[in-house]
Tab-separated table of C-alpha atoms and ligand atoms in Angstrom:
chain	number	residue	atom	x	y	z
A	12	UNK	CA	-25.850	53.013	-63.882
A	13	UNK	CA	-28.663	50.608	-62.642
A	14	UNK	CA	-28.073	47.628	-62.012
A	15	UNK	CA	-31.242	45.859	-61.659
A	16	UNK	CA	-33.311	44.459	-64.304
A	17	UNK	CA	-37.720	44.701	-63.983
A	18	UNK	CA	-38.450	40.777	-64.616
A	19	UNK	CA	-41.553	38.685	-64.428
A	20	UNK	CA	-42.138	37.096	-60.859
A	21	UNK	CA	-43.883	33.970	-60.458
A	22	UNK	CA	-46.370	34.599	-57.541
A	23	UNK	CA	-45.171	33.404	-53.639
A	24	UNK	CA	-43.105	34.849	-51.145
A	25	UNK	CA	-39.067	35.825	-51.716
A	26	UNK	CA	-36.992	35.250	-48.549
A	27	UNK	CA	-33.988	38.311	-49.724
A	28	UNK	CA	-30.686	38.624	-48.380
A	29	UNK	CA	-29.699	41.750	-48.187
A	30	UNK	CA	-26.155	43.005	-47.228
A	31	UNK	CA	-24.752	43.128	-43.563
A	32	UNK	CA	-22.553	46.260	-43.579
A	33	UNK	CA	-21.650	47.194	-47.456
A	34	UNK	CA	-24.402	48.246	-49.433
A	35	UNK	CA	-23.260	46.942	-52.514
A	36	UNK	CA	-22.757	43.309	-51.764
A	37	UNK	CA	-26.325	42.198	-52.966
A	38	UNK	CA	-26.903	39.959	-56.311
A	39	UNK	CA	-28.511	41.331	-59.110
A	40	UNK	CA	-30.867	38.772	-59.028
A	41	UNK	CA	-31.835	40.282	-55.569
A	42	UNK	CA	-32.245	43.964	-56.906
A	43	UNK	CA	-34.323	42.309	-59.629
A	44	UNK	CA	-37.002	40.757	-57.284
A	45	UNK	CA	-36.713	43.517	-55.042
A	46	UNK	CA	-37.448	46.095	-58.289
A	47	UNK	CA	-40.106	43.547	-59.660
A	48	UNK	CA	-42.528	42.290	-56.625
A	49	UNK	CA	-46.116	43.451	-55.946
A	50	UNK	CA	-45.288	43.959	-52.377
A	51	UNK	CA	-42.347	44.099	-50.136
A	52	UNK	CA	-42.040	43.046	-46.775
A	53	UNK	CA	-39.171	44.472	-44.249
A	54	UNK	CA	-38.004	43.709	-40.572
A	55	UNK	CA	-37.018	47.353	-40.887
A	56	UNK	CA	-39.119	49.572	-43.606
A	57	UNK	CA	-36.376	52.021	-43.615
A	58	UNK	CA	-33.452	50.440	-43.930
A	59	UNK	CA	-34.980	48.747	-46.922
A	60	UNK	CA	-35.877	51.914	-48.149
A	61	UNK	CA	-32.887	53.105	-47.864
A	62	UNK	CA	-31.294	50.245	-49.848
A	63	UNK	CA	-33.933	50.584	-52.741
A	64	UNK	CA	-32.833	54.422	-52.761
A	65	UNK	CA	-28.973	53.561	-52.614
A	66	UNK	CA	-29.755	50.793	-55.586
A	67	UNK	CA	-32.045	53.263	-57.060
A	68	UNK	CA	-35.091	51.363	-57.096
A	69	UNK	CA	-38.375	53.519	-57.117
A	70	UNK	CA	-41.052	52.055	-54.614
A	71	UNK	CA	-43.797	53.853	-56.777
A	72	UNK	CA	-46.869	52.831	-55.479
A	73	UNK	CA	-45.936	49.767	-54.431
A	74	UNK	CA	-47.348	48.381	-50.851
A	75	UNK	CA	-44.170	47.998	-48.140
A	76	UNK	CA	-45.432	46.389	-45.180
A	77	UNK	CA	-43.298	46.004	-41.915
A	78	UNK	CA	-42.884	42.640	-40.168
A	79	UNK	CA	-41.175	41.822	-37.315
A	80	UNK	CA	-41.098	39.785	-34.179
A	81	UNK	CA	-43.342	41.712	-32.496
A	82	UNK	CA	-46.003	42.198	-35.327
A	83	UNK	CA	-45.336	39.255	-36.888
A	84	UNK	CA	-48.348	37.261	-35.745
A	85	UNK	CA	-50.900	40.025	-36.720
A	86	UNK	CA	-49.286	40.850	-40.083
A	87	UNK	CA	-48.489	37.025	-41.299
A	88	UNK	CA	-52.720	36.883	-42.738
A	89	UNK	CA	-52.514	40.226	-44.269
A	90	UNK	CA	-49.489	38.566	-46.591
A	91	UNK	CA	-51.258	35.413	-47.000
A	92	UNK	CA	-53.887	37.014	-48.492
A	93	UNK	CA	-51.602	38.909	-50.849
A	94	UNK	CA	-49.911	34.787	-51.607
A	95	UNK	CA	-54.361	33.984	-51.849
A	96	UNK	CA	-54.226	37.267	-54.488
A	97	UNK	CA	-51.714	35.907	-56.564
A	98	UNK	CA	-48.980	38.526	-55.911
A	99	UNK	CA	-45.424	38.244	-55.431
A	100	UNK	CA	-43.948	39.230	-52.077
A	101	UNK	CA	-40.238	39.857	-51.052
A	102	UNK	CA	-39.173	39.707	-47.419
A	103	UNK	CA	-36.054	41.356	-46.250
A	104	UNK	CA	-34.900	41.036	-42.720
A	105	UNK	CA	-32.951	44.291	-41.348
A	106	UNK	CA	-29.481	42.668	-42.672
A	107	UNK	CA	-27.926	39.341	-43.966
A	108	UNK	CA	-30.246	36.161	-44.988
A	109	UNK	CA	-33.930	35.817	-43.313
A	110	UNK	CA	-34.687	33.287	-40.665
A	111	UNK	CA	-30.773	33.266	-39.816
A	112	UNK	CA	-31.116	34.709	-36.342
A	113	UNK	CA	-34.030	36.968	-37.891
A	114	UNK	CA	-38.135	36.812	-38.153
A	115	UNK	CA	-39.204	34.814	-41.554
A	116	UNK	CA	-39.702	31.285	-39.976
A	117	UNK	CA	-43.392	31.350	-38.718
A	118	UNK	CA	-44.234	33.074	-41.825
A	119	UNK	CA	-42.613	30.376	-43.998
A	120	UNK	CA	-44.139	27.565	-42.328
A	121	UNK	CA	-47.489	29.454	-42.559
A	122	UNK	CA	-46.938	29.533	-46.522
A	123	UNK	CA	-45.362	26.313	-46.937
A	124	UNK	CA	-48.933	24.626	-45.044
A	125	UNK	CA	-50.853	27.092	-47.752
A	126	UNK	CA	-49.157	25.285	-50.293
A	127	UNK	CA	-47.816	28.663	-51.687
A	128	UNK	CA	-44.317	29.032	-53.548
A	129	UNK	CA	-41.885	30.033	-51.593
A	130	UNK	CA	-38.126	30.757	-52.782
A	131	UNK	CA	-35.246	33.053	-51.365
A	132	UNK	CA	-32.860	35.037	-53.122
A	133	UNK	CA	-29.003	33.919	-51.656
A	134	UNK	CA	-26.632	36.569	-50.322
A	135	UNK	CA	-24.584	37.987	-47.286
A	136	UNK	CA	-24.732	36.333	-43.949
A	137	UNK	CA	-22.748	36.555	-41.258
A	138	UNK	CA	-22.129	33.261	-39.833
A	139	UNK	CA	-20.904	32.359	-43.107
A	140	UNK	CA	-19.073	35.475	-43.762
A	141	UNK	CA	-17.094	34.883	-40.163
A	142	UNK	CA	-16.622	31.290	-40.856
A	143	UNK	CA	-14.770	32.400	-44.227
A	144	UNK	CA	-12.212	34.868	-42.822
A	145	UNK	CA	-11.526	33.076	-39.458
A	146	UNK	CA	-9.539	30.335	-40.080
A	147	UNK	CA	-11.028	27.194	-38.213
A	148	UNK	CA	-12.203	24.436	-39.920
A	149	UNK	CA	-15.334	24.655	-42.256
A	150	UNK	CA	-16.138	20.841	-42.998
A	151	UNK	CA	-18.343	20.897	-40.199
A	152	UNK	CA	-19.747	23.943	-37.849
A	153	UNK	CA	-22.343	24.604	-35.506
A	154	UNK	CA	-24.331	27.690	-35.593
A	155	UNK	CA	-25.549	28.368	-32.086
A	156	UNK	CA	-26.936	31.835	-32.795
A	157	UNK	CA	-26.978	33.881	-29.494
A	158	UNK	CA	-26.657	32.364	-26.505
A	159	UNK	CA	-29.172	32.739	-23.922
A	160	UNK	CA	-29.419	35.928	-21.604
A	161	UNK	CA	-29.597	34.084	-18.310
A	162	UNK	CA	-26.203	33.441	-17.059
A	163	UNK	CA	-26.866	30.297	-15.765
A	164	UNK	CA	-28.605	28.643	-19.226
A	165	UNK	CA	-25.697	30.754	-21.158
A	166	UNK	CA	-22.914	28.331	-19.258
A	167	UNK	CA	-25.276	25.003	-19.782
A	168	UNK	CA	-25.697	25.703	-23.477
A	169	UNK	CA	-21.331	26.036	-23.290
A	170	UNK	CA	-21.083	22.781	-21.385
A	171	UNK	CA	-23.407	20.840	-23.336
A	172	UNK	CA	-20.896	22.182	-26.435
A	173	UNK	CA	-17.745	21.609	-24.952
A	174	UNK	CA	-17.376	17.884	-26.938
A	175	UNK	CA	-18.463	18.901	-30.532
A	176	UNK	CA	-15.740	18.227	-32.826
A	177	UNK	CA	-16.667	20.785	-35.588
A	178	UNK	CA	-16.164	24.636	-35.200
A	179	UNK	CA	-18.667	26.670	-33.242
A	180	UNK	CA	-20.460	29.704	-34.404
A	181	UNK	CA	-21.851	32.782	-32.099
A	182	UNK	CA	-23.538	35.557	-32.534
A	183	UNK	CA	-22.555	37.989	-30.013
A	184	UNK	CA	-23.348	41.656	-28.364
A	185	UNK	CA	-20.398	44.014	-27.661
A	186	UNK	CA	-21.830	44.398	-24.426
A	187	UNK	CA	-21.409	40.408	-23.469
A	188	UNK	CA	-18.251	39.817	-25.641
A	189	UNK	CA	-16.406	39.611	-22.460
A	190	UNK	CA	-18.172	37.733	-20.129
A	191	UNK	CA	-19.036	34.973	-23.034
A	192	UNK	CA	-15.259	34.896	-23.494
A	193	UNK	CA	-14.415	34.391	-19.502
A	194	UNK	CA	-16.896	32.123	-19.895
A	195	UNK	CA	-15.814	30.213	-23.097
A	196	UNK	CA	-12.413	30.044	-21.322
A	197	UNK	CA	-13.809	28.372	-18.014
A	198	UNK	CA	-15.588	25.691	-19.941
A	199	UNK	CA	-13.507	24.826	-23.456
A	200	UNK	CA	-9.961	25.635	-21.584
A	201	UNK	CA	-7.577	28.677	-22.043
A	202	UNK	CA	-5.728	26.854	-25.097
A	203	UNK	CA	-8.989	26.461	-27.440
A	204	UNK	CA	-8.496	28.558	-30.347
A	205	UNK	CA	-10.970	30.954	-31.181
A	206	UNK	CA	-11.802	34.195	-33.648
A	207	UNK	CA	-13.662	37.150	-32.554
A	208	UNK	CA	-15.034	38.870	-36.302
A	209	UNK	CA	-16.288	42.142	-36.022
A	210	UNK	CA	-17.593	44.466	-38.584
A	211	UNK	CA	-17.688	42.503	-41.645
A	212	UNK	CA	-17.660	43.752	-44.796
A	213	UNK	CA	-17.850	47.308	-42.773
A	214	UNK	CA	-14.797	50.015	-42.531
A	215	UNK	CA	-13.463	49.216	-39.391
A	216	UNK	CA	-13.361	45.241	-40.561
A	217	UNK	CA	-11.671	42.765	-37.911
A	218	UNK	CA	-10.872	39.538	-36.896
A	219	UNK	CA	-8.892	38.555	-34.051
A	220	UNK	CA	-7.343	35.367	-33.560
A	221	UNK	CA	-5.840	33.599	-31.012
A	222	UNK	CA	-6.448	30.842	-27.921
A	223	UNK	CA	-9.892	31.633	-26.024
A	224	UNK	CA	-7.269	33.285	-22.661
A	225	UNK	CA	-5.526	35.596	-25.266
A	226	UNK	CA	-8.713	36.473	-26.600
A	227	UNK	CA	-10.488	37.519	-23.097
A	228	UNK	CA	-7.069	39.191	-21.986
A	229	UNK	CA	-7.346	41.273	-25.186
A	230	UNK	CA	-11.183	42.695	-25.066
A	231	UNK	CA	-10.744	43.028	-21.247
A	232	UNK	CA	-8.364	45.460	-21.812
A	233	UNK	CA	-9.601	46.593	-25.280
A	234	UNK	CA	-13.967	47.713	-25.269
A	235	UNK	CA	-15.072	47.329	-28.668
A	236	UNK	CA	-18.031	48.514	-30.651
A	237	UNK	CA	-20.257	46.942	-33.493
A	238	UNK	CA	-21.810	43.658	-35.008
A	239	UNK	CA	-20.025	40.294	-33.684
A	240	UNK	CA	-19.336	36.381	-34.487
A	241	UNK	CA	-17.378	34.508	-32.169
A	242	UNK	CA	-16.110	31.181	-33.547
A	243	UNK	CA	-14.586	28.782	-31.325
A	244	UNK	CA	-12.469	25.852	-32.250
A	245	UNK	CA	-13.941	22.380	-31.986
A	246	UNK	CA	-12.450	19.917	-29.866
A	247	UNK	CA	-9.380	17.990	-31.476
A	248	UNK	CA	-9.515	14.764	-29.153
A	249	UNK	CA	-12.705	13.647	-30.752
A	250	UNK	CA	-12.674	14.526	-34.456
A	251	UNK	CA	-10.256	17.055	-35.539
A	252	UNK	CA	-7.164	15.819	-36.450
A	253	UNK	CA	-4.600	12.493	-35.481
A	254	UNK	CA	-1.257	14.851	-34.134
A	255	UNK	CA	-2.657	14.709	-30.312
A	256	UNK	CA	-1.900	10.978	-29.957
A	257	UNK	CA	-0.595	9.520	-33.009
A	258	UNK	CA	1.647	7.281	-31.439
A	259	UNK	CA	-0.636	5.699	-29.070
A	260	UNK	CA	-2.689	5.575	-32.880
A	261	UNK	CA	-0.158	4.344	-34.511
A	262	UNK	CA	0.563	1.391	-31.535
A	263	UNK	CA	-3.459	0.367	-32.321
A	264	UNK	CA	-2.895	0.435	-35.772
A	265	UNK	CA	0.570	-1.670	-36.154
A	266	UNK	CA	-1.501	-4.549	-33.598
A	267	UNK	CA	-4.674	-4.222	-36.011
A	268	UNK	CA	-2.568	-4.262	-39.399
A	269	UNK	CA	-1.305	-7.618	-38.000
A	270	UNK	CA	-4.172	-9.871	-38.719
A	271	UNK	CA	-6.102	-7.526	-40.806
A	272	UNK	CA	-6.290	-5.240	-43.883
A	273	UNK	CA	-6.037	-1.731	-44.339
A	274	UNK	CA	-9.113	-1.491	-44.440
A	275	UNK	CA	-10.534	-3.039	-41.540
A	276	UNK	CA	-7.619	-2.209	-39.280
A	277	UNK	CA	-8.983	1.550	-39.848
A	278	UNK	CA	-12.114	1.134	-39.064
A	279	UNK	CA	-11.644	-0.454	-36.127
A	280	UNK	CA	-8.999	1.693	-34.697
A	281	UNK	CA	-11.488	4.807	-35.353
A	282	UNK	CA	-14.533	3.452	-33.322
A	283	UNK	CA	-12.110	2.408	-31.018
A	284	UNK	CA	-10.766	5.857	-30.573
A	285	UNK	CA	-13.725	7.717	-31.613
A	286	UNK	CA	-11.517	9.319	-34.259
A	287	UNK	CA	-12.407	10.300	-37.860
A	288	UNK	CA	-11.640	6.818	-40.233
A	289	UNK	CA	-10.637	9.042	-43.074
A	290	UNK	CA	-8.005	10.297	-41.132
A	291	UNK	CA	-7.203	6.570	-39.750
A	292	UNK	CA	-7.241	5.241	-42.740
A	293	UNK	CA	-4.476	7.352	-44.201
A	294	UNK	CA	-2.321	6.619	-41.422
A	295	UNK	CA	-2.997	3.143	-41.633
A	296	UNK	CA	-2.078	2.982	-45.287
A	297	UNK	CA	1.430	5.126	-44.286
A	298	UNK	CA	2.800	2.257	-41.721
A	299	UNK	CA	1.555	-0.384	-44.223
A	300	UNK	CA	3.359	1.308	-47.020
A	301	UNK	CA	6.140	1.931	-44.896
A	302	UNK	CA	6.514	-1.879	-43.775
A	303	UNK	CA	6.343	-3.238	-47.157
B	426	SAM	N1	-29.703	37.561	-40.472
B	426	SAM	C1	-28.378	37.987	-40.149
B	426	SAM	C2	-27.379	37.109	-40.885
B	426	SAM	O1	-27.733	36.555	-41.920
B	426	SAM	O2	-26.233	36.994	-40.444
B	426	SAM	C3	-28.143	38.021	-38.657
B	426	SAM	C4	-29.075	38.931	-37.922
B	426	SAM	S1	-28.792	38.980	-36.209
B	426	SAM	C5	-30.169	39.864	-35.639
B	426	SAM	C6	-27.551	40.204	-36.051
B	426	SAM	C7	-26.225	39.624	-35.545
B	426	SAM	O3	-25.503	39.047	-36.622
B	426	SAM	C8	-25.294	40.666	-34.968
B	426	SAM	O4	-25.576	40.944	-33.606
B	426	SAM	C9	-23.950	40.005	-35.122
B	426	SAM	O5	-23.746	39.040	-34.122
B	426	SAM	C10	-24.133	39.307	-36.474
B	426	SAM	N2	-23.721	40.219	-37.557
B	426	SAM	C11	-24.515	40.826	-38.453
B	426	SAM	N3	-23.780	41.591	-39.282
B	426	SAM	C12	-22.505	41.461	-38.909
B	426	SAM	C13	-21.260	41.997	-39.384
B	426	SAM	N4	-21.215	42.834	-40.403
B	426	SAM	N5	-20.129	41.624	-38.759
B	426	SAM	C14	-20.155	40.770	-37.712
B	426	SAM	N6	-21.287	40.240	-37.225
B	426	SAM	C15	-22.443	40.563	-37.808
C-alpha cells in the first residue's frame, strides 16, 4: 500500500522531519512533499534514499542534492537559484526535525532575506521525544543541545545551568555519557533527578531514571551503545514546586494575609521568595480558607 499522495507544491523550501530510529513514524503530509518536490535536499543522500525506497517513493529523475555542514556554504546558491526558478525544494537532515542540532539554519536565513517561502513539514525529534517518556516536568525546558568538547567550557556551560528552574535537555555521545554524568553530579548535586533516553523509537528503547549519583554509578558499571538525551531535573528551590519550605512559606503568608488580600499577600510572598505565584497563590487561598 502507498501511503503518500503526489500533490501540488507551492514553490520555496520544505524543512522535513524525518524519523529518528523507526522508519515509519513520518506524516503523510511529509511523504507527500517528499513524493511531490522538484528537488530534494539531504544531510545524508542515502539515508534519504533509503527512506524514499522504504516509503516507496520513486526519485525518477528528480535532482537530490547533498547539504551538509561542510558543503553547506558552497551548495546554499545552487538552491537559491532553484527558490529564483520557481521550484519546490525539501530538506531533510540525516534524522529528526532540521536545524534541531542539524544544518538548515544558514540556509533558512539565506531564504528568509530572499524573501522566498519557506515552511517545514512537523515530525520526530528527539528532544521532544525524550522529554515525553522521561518524566520531569514539561511546562518549561531548556534545550542545550551538546555540550561543548573542551572539558573546561563543558563544566562552565553546567555551572552557568545549575539555577534554571525548568528541566534541562542534552544531547549526548555514548562515548561522554559518563564523564557528563560525573560531571552533572559535581555541579547540580548527587540528589538531582535525571533520565538518560536512549534509542528512541528504536528496538533496544530505554530510559533510565533515577538521581544524577545513581545514574553515573549505573553507566560506570554498565557501557552503553546508541543515540542519547540526557534530561536533568531543574532546580526545585527556585521554581519547581512549594514542598521544600512550605512552612517557612506558609509563616510569610499567615504575616502577609494579615493586612492584605489573597491576592496581594501572594504576590508578595513569591518575589519575596523567588517562588512561582501560581503556586503561592494556591497556598495562600488554602490558609485563608482554612481560617475562615
Ligand atoms: N535533528 C535531530 C532531532 O530532531 O532530534 C537531532 C540530530 S543530532 C545530530 C543527533 C543526536 O540527537 C544524537 O546524538 C542523540 O543525542 C539525539 N538523538 C537522535 N535520535 C535519537 C534517538 N532515537 N534516541 C535518543 N537520542 C537521539
Amino acid at each position: 500500500m502507498v501511503n503518500y499522495k503526489s500533490i501540488k507544491l507551492s514553490p520555496g523550501l520544505y524543512f522535513v522531519s524525518t524519523p529518528i530510529g523507526t522508519a515509519r513514524d513520518i506524516t503523510l503530509r511529509a511523504l507527500d512533499i517528499l513524493a511531490s518536490v522538484d528537488v530534494l535536499a539531504a544531510e545524508d543522500t542515502r539515508t534519504l534514499k533509503k527512506l524514499l525506497e522504504i516509503h516507496g517513493i520513486q526519485l525518477k529523475n528528480r535532482t537530490l542534492i547533498s547539504y551538509h555542514d561542510h558543503n553547506g556554504s558552497k551548495i546554499r546558491p545552487k538552491i537559491l537559484d532553484y527558490l529564483e526558478q520557481g521550484k519546490s525544494i525539501a530538506y531533510a537532515s540525516e534524522a529528526g526535525t532540521p536545524l534541531i542540532a542539524d544544518p538548515g539554519f544558514s540556509l533558512l536565513s539565506e531564504v528568509i532575506n530572499l524573501g522566498k517561502n519557506v515552511t517545514s513539514a512537523p515530525g520526530p525529534c528527539a528532544l521532544i521525544a525524550a522529554l515525553t517518556i522521561g518524566g520531569l516536568s514539561t511546562d518549561k525546558f531548556y534545550f542545550e543541545g551538546f555540550l561543548p568538547n573542551n572539558k573546561n567550557q563543558r563544566e562552565l556551560k553546567l555551572r552557568n545551568l545549575n539555577r534554571y528552574s525548568g528541566t534541562l535537555v542534552f544531547y549526548e555521545s555514548p562515548k561522554r555519557l559518563i564523564d557528563t554524568l560525573e560531571m552533572a553530579v559535581e555541579i547540580f548535586g548527587e540528589k538531582r533527578l535525571g533520565v538518560v533516553c536512549r534509542e528512541i523509537t528504536k528496538k533496544f528503547e530505554d530510559a533510565k531514571r533515577g538521581n544524577l549519583k545513581e545514574l553515573s554509578d549505573f553507566y560506570r558499571n554498565h557501557k552503553v551503545k546508541g543515540e542519547i538525551v540526557i534530561l536533568i531535573d531543574g532546580v526545585k528551590d527556585a521554581a519547581g514546586g512549594l514542598d521544600l519550605d512550605r512552612t517557612k512559606i506558609e509563616t510569610h503568608l499567615k504575616e502577609a494575609l494579615r493586612s492584605m488580600s489573597v491576592k496581594d499577600s501572594a504576590e508578595t510572598v513569591s518575589i519575596a521568595l523567588n517562588l512561582p505565584r501560581r503556586d503561592v497563590y494556591q497556598l495562600a487561598l488554602q490558609i485563608k480558607n482554612s481560617s475562615d
